[in-house]
Coordinates of C-alpha atoms and ligand atoms in Angstrom, one line a residue:
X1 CA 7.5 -5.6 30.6
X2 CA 7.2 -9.2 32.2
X3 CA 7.8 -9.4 36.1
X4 CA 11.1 -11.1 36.2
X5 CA 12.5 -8.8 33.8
X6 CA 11.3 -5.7 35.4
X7 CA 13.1 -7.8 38.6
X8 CA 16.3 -8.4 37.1
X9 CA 16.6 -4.6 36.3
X10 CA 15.9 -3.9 39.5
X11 CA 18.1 -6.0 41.4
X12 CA 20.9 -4.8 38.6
X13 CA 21.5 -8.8 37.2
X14 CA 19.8 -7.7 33.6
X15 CA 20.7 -4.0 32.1
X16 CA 17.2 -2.7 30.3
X17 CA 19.8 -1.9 27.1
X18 CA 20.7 -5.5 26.6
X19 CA 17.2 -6.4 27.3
X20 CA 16.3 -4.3 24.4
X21 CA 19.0 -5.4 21.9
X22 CA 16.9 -9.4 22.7
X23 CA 13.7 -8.2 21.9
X24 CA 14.8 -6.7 18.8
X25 CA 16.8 -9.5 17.8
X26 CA 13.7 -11.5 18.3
X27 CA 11.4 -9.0 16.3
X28 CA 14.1 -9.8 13.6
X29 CA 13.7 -12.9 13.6
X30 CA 10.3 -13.4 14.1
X31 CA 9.1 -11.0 11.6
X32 CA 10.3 -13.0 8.9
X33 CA 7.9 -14.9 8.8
X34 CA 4.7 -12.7 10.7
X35 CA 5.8 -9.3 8.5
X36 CA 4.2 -7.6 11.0
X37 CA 6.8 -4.6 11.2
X38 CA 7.2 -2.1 8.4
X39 CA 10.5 -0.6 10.0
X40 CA 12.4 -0.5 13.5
X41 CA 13.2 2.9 15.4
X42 CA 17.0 2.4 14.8
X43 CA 17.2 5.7 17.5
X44 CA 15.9 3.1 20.1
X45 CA 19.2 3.0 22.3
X46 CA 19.4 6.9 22.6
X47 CA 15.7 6.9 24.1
X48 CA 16.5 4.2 26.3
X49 CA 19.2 6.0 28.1
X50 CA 17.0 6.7 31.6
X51 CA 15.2 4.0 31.5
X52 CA 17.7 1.5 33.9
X53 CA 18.4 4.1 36.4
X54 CA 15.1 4.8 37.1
X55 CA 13.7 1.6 37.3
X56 CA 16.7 1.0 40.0
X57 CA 16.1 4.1 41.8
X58 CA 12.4 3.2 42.3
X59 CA 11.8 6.6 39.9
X60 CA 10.0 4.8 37.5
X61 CA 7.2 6.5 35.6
X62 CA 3.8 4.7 34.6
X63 CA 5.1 3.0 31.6
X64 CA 8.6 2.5 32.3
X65 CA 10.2 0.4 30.1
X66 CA 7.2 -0.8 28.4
X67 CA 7.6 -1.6 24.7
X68 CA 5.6 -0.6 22.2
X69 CA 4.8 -1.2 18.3
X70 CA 2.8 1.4 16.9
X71 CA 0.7 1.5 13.9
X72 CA 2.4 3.2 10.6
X73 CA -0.2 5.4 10.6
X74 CA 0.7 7.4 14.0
X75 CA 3.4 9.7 13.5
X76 CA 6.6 9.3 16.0
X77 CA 9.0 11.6 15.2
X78 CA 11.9 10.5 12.7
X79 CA 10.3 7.0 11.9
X80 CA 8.5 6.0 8.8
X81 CA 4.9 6.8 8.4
X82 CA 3.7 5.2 5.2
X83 CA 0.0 4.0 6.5
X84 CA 0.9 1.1 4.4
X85 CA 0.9 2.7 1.1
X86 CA 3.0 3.4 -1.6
X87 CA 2.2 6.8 -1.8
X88 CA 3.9 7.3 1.5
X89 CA 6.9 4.8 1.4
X90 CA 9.9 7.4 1.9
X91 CA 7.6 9.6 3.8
X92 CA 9.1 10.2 7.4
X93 CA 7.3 11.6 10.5
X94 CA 8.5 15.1 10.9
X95 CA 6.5 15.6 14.5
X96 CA 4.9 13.3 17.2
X97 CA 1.4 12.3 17.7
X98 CA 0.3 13.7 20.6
X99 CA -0.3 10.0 22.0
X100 CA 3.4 9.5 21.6
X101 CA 4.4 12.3 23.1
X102 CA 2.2 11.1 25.8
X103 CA 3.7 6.9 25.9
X104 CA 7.3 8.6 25.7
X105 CA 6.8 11.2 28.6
X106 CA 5.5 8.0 31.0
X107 CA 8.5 6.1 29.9
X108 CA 6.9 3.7 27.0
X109 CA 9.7 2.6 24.3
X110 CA 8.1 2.7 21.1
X111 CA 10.1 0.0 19.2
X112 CA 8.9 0.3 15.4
X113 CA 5.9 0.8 13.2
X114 CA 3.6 -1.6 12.4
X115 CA 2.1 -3.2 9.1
X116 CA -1.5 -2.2 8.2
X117 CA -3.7 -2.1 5.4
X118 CA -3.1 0.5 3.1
X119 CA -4.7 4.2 4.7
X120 CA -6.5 1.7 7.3
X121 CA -8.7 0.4 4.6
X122 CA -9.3 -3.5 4.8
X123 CA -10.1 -6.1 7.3
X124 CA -7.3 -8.8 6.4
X125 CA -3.9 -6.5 6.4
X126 CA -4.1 -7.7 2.3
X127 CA -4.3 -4.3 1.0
X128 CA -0.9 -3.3 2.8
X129 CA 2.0 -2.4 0.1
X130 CA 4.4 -3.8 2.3
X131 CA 2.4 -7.4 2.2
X132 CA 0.2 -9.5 4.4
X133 CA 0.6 -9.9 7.9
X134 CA 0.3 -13.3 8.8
X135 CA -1.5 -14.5 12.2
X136 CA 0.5 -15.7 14.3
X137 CA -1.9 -19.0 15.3
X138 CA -1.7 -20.0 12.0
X139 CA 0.5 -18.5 9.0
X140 CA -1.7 -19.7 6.7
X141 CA -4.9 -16.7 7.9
X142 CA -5.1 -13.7 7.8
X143 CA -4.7 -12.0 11.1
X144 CA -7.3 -9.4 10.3
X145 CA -7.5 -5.5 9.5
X146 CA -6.3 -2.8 9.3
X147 CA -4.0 -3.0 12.5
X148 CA -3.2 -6.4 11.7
X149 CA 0.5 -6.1 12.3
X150 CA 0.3 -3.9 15.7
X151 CA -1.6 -6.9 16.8
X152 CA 0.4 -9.7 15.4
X153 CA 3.3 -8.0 17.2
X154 CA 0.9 -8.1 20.3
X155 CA -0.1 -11.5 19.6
X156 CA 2.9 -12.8 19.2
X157 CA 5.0 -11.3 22.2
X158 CA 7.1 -9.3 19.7
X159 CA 6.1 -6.7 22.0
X160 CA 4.5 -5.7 25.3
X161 CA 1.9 -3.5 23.8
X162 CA 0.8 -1.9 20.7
X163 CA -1.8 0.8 19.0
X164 CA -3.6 1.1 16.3
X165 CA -7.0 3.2 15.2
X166 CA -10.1 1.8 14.6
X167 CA -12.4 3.9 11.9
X168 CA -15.1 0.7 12.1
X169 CA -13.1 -2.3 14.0
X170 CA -9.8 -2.2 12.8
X171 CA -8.7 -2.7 16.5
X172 CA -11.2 -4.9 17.7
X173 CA -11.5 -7.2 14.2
X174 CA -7.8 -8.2 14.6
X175 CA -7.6 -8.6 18.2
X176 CA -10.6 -11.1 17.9
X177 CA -8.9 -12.6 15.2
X178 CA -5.6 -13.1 17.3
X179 CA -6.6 -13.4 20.7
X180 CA -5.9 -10.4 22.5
X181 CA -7.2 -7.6 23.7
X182 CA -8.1 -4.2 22.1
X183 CA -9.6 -1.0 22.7
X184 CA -11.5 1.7 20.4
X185 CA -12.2 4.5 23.3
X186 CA -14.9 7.0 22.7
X187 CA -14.9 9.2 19.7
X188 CA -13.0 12.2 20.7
X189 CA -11.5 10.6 24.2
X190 CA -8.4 10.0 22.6
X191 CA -6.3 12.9 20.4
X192 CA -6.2 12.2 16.5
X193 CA -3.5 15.3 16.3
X194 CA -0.3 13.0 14.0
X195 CA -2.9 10.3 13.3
X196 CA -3.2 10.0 9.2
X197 CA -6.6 10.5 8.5
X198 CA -9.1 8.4 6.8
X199 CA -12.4 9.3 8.0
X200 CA -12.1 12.1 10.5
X201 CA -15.5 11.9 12.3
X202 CA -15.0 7.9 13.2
X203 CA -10.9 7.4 13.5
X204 CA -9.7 6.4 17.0
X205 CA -6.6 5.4 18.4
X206 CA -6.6 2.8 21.0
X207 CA -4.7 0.4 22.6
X208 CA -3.8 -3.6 21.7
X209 CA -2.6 -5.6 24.8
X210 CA -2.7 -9.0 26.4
X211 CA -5.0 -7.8 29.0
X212 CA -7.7 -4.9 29.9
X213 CA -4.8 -3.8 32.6
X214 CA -2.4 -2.6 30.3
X215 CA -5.2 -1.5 27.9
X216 CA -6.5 0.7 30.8
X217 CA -2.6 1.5 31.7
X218 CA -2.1 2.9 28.0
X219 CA -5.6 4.7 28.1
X220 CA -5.2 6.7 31.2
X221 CA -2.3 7.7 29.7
X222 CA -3.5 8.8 26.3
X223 CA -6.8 9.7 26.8
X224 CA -7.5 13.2 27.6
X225 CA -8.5 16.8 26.1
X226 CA -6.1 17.9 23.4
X227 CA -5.5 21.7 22.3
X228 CA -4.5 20.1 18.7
X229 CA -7.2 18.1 18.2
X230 CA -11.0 20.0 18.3
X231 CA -12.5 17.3 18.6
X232 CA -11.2 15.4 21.5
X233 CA -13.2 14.9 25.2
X234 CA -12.8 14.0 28.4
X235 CA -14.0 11.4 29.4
X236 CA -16.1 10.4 32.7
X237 CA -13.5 9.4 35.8
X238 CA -14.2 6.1 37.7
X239 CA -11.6 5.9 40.5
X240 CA -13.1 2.5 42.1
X241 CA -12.0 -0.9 41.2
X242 CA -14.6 -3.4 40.4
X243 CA -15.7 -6.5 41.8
X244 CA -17.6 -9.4 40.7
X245 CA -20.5 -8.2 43.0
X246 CA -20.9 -5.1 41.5
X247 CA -20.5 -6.9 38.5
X248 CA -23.7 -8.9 39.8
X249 CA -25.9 -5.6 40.0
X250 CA -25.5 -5.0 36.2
X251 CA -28.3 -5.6 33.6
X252 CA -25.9 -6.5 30.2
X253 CA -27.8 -6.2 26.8
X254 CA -27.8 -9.0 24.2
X255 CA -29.0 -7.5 20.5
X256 CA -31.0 -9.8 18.8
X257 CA -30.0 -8.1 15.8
X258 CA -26.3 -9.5 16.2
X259 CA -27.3 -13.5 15.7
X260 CA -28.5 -13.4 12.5
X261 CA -28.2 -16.3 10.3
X262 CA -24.5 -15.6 9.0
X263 CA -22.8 -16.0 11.9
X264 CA -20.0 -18.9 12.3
X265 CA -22.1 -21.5 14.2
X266 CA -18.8 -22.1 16.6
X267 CA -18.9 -18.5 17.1
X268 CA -22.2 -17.9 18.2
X269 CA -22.2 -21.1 20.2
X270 CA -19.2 -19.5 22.4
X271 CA -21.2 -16.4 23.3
X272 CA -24.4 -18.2 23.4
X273 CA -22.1 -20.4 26.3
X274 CA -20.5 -17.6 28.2
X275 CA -23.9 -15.9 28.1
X276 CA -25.0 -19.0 30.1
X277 CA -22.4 -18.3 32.4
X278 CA -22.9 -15.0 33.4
X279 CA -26.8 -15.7 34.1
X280 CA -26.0 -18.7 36.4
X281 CA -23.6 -16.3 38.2
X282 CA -26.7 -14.1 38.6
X283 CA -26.2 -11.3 36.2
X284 CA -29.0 -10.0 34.7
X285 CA -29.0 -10.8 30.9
X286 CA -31.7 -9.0 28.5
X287 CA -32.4 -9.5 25.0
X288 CA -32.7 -6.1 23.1
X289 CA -33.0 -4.8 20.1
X290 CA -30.8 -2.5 17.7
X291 CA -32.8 -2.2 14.8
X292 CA -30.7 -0.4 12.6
X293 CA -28.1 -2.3 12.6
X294 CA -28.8 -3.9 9.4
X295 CA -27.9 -0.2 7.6
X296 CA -24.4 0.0 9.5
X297 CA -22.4 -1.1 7.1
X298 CA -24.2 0.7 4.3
X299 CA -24.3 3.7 6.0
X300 CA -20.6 3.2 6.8
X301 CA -19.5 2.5 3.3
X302 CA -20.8 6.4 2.3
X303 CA -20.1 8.0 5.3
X304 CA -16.1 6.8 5.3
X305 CA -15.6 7.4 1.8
X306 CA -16.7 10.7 1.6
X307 CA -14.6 11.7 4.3
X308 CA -12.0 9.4 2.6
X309 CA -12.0 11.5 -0.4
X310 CA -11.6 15.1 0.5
X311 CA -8.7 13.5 3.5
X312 CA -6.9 12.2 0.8
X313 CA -6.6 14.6 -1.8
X314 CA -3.6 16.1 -0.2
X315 CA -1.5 13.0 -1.3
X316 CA -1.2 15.6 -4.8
X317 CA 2.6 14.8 -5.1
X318 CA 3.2 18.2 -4.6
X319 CA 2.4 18.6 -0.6
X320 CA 2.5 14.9 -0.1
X321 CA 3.4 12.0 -1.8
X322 CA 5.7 9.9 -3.1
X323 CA 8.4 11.2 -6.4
X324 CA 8.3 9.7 -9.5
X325 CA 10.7 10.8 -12.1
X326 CA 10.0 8.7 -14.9
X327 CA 6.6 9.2 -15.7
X328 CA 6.8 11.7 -18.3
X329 CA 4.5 14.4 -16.9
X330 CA 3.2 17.0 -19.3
X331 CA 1.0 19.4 -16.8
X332 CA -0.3 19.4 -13.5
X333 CA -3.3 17.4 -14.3
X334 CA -1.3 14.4 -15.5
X335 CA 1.1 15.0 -12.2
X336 CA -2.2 14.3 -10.3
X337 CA -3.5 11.4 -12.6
X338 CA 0.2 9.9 -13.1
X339 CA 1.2 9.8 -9.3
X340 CA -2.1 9.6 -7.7
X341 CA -2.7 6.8 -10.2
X342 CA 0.7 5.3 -9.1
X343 CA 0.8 5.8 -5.1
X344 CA -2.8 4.2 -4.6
X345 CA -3.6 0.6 -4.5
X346 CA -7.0 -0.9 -5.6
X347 CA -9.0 -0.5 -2.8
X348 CA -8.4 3.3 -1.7
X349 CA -8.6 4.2 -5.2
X350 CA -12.2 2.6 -5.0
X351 CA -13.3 4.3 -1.8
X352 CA -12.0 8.2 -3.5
X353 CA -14.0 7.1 -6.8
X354 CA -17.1 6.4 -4.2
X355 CA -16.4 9.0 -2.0
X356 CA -16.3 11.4 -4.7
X357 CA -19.8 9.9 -6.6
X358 CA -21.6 10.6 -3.0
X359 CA -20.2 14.0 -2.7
X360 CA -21.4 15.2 -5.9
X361 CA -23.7 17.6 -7.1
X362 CA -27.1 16.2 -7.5
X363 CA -26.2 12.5 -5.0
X364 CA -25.0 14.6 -1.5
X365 CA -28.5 14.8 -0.5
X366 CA -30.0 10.9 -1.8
X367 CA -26.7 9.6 -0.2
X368 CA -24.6 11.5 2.0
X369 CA -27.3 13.5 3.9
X370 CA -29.3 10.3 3.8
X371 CA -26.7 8.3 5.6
X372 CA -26.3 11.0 8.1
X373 CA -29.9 10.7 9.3
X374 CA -29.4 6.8 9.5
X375 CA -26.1 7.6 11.8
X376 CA -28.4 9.1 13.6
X377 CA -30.7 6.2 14.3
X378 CA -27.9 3.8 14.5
X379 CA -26.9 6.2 17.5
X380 CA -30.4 6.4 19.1
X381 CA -31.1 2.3 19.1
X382 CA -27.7 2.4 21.6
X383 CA -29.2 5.7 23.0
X384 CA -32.5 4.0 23.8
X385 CA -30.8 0.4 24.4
X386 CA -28.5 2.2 27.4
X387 CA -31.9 2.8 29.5
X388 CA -32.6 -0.8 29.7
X389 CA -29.2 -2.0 29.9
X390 CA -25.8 -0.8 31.4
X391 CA -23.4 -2.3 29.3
X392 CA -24.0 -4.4 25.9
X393 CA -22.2 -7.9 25.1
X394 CA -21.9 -8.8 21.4
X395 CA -19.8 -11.1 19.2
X396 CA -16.6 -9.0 18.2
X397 CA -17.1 -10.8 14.7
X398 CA -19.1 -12.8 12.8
X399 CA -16.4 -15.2 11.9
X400 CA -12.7 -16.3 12.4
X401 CA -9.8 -15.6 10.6
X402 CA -10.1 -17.2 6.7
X403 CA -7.5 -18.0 4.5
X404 CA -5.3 -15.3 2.8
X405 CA -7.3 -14.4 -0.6
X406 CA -10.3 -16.1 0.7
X407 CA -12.3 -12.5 0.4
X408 CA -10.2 -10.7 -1.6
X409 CA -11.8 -10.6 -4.7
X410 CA -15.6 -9.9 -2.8
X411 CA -15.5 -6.4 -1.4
X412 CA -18.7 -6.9 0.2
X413 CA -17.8 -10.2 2.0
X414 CA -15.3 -8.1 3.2
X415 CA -17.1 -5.3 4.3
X416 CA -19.6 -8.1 6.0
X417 CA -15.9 -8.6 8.7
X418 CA -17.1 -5.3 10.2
X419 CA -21.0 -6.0 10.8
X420 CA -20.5 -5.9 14.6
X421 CA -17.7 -3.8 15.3
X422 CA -18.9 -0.5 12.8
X423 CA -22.1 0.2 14.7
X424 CA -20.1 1.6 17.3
X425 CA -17.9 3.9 15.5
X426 CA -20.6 5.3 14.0
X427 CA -22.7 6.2 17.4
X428 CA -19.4 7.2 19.0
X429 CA -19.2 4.8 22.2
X430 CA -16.4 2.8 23.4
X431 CA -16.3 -0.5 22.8
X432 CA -13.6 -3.9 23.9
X433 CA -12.6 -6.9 22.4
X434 CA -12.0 -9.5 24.4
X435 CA -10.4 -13.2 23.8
X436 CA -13.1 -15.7 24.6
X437 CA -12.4 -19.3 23.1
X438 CA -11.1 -21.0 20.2
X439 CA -12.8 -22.7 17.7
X440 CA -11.7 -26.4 16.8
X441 CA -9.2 -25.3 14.8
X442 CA -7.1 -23.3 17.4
X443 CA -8.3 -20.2 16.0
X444 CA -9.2 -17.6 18.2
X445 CA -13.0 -15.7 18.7
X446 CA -13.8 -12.7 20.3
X447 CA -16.3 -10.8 22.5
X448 CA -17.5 -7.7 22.6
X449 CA -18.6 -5.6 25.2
X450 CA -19.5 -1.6 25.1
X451 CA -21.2 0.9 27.0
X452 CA -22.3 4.4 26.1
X453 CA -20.2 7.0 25.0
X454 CA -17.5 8.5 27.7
X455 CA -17.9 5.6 30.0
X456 CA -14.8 4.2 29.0
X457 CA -13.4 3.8 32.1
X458 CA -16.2 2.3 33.8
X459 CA -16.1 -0.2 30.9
X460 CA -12.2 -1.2 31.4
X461 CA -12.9 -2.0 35.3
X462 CA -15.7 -4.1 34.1
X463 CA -14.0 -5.6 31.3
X464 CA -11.2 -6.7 33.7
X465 CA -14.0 -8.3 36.0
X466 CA -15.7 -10.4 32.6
X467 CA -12.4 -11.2 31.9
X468 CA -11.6 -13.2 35.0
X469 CA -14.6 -15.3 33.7
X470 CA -13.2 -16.0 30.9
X471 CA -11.3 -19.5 30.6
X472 CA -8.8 -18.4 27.4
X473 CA -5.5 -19.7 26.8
Ligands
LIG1 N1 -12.5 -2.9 7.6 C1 -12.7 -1.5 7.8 C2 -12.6 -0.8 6.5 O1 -12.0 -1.4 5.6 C3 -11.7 -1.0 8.8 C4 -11.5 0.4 8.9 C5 -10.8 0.8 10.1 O2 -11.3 0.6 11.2 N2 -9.7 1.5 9.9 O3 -13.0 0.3 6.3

């Protein structure tokens, strides 16, 4: 919430209800033409009832007020959950994500569910069944994928805050693409209990925000062990602020492997500029190498869809998944092909068909065990990288946002959006995208900075450091 608002509630002059009642007339409004919502929480004034008195009464818990738009893939608890597919359109959240437990208990207002591309598959929010998102620096680009509309609400100041999940930069590709900042936390550090799954062993949720404060804010709050999610970690504590001397003591890591020819020359001459910066401020910058980088996305695109395929064969129609009447079904065969035929768009249908060619009997070992060994190596380059450098500073993309349809048609063009942002996923380690610059045309570029896995908070104190250096507006 901004300070003179927070103010006004305080001295009594605004009441946090009809503060509420303006930003969702605004969200009406504005997501005419951004489409970055996919439904309000119409139960918003019942949540909201505390939120005055405490915030007058000086009883105001860590996120008091704050409002956020959450990704339609994160269940909260009688709003839509349709991970922006067809298949899921009526489908309503019957239980809370544990991260939403978590916002509501510290006082967060989660104000509606966001846009996204369909299961979280895409990089331009153009395989969403609810259509495009558009970015809000220009309607006429995409505003990345797949949590393009949490963070065109972000973007936009439709809302404080946001999250998404990030299977291989679907936080960090959009906030690049918009201009703020987002967050993909540690595999694990964060719970995936209400999160629809894609691809269990890289989803993350993290947070979208304007700055690393609020993404640190939101973090502390989320992250943490989870007796509903297996898989979840805590994650390494750092208690002490950072300053730009510390800052000074650091060695950062620049991959050679990240400035191949490819790369959007405005892009690259950004980095190559702030990386100029940082030296003549005294920080130690070393070139290094991630030599498997060139497999990421290969090893990604057998990996995901594997895990793609067996998490979505519950959408069966009978468990899950949307009712059709006037199909005609004969058996329970043609119930499957009929409604699973229906209820997925293009691209999931062509990550289940791969999925299911790498899982099958005779290809699991020449692809699927294969790509498990390269995960490996991907994860030992950072490994080996980490004891040479503290903290590694990429591009968060190869390019800006292009024109709606410009990549549509070229799945691998496509899958080229996540060169940078994937590796990371795939090893596990927490990774930010920060706003740098824009390019002549207005539009936004990113950076990206990570550090090995569970030093997530570490990173955020740094992040809010690099970003002090940063001259964005
Ligand atoms: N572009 C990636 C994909 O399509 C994004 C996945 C993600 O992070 N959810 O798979």
């Amino acid at each position: 919430m901004k300070q003179d608002i927070y103010t006004k509630i305080k001295e009594g002059s605004l009441k946090y209800e009809d503060y509420i009642f303006e930003v969702l007339n605004n969200i009406e409004n504005r997501n005419k033409e951004i489409n970055a919502f996919i439904s309000i929480n119409q139960n918003i004034k019942n949540e909201i009832k505390n939120i005055d008195e405490n915030i007058r009464n000086n009883k105001e818990r860590k996120l008091e007020g704050m409002t956020f738009a959450v990704k339609d893939n994160i269940l909260v608890t009688g709003l839509s959950a349709t991970a922006g597919s067809k298949m899921l359109k009526d489908y309503k959240a019957s239980y809370e994500a544990t991260v939403i437990k978590k916002i509501k208990e510290a006082g967060g207002v989660v104000v509606g569910k966001t846009n996204m591309d369909e299961f979280a598959m895409g990089s331009s929010n153009e395989t969403s069944y609810f259509g495009v998102v558009k970015n809000p620096h220009n309607l006429s680009k995409v505003p990345g994928g797949s949590s393009g509309g949490s963070v065109a609400a972000v973007a936009s100041g439709m809302v404080d805050v946001a999250l998404g999940s990030d299977t291989a930069g679907s936080i960090r590709q959009p906030a690049s693409f918009c201009g703020v900042v987002g967050f993909k936390p540690t595999y694990g550090a964060v719970s995936r209990f209400g999160l629809i799954a894609m691809s269990s062993s890289l989803d993350v949720i993290g947070p979208i925000a304007k700055n690393v404060s609020d993404c640190e804010m939101i973090f502390d709050i989320i992250a943490g062990k989870d007796d509903y999610d297996a898989t979840s970690v805590e994650v390494v504590s750092e208690n002490k602020e950072w300053t730009l001397d510390d800052v000074k003591n650091l060695t950062i890591g620049v991959p050679k492997e990240y400035f191949v020819t490819g790369i959007d020359q405005e892009v690259k001459d950004n980095i190559n500029k702030f990386i100029s910066k940082l030296k003549e401020l005294g920080i130690k910058i070393k070139e290094i190498s991630l030599p498997h980088t060139e497999y990421a996305i290969a090893c990604y695109y057998i990996i995901m869809p594997a895990e793609v395929s067996s998490n979505l064969a519950r959408y069966d129609n009978v468990r899950y998944g949307s009712k059709i009447d006037d199909l005609n079904i004969q058996n329970l065969k043609d119930l499957y092909f009929k409604t699973r035929g229906d209820g997925f768009g293009r691209e999931v249908k062509r990550r289940i068909l791969l999925g299911t060619y790498v899982l099958s009997k005779g290809f699991y070992d020449q692809y699927y065990t294969k790509a498990q060994k390269v995960r490996r190596l991907i994860k030992q380059d950072f490994d080996k990288a980490f004891k040479e450098v503290d903290l590694i500073l990429t591009p968060t993309c190869p390019d800006v946002a292009f024109n709606f349809g410009a990549k549509k048609q070229d799945p691998i063009s496509m899958y080229l959006s996540d060169i940078f942002t994937v590796p990371m996923n795939l090893a596990g380690i927490p990774a930010i995208s920060l706003p740098l610059a824009k390019n002549k045309d207005g539009l936004p570029i990113g950076l990206q900075l990570t550090m090995p896995e569970k030093f997530d908070k570490k990173l955020l104190k740094i992040s809010k450091i690099i970003e002090l250096l940063i001259n964005y507006n």
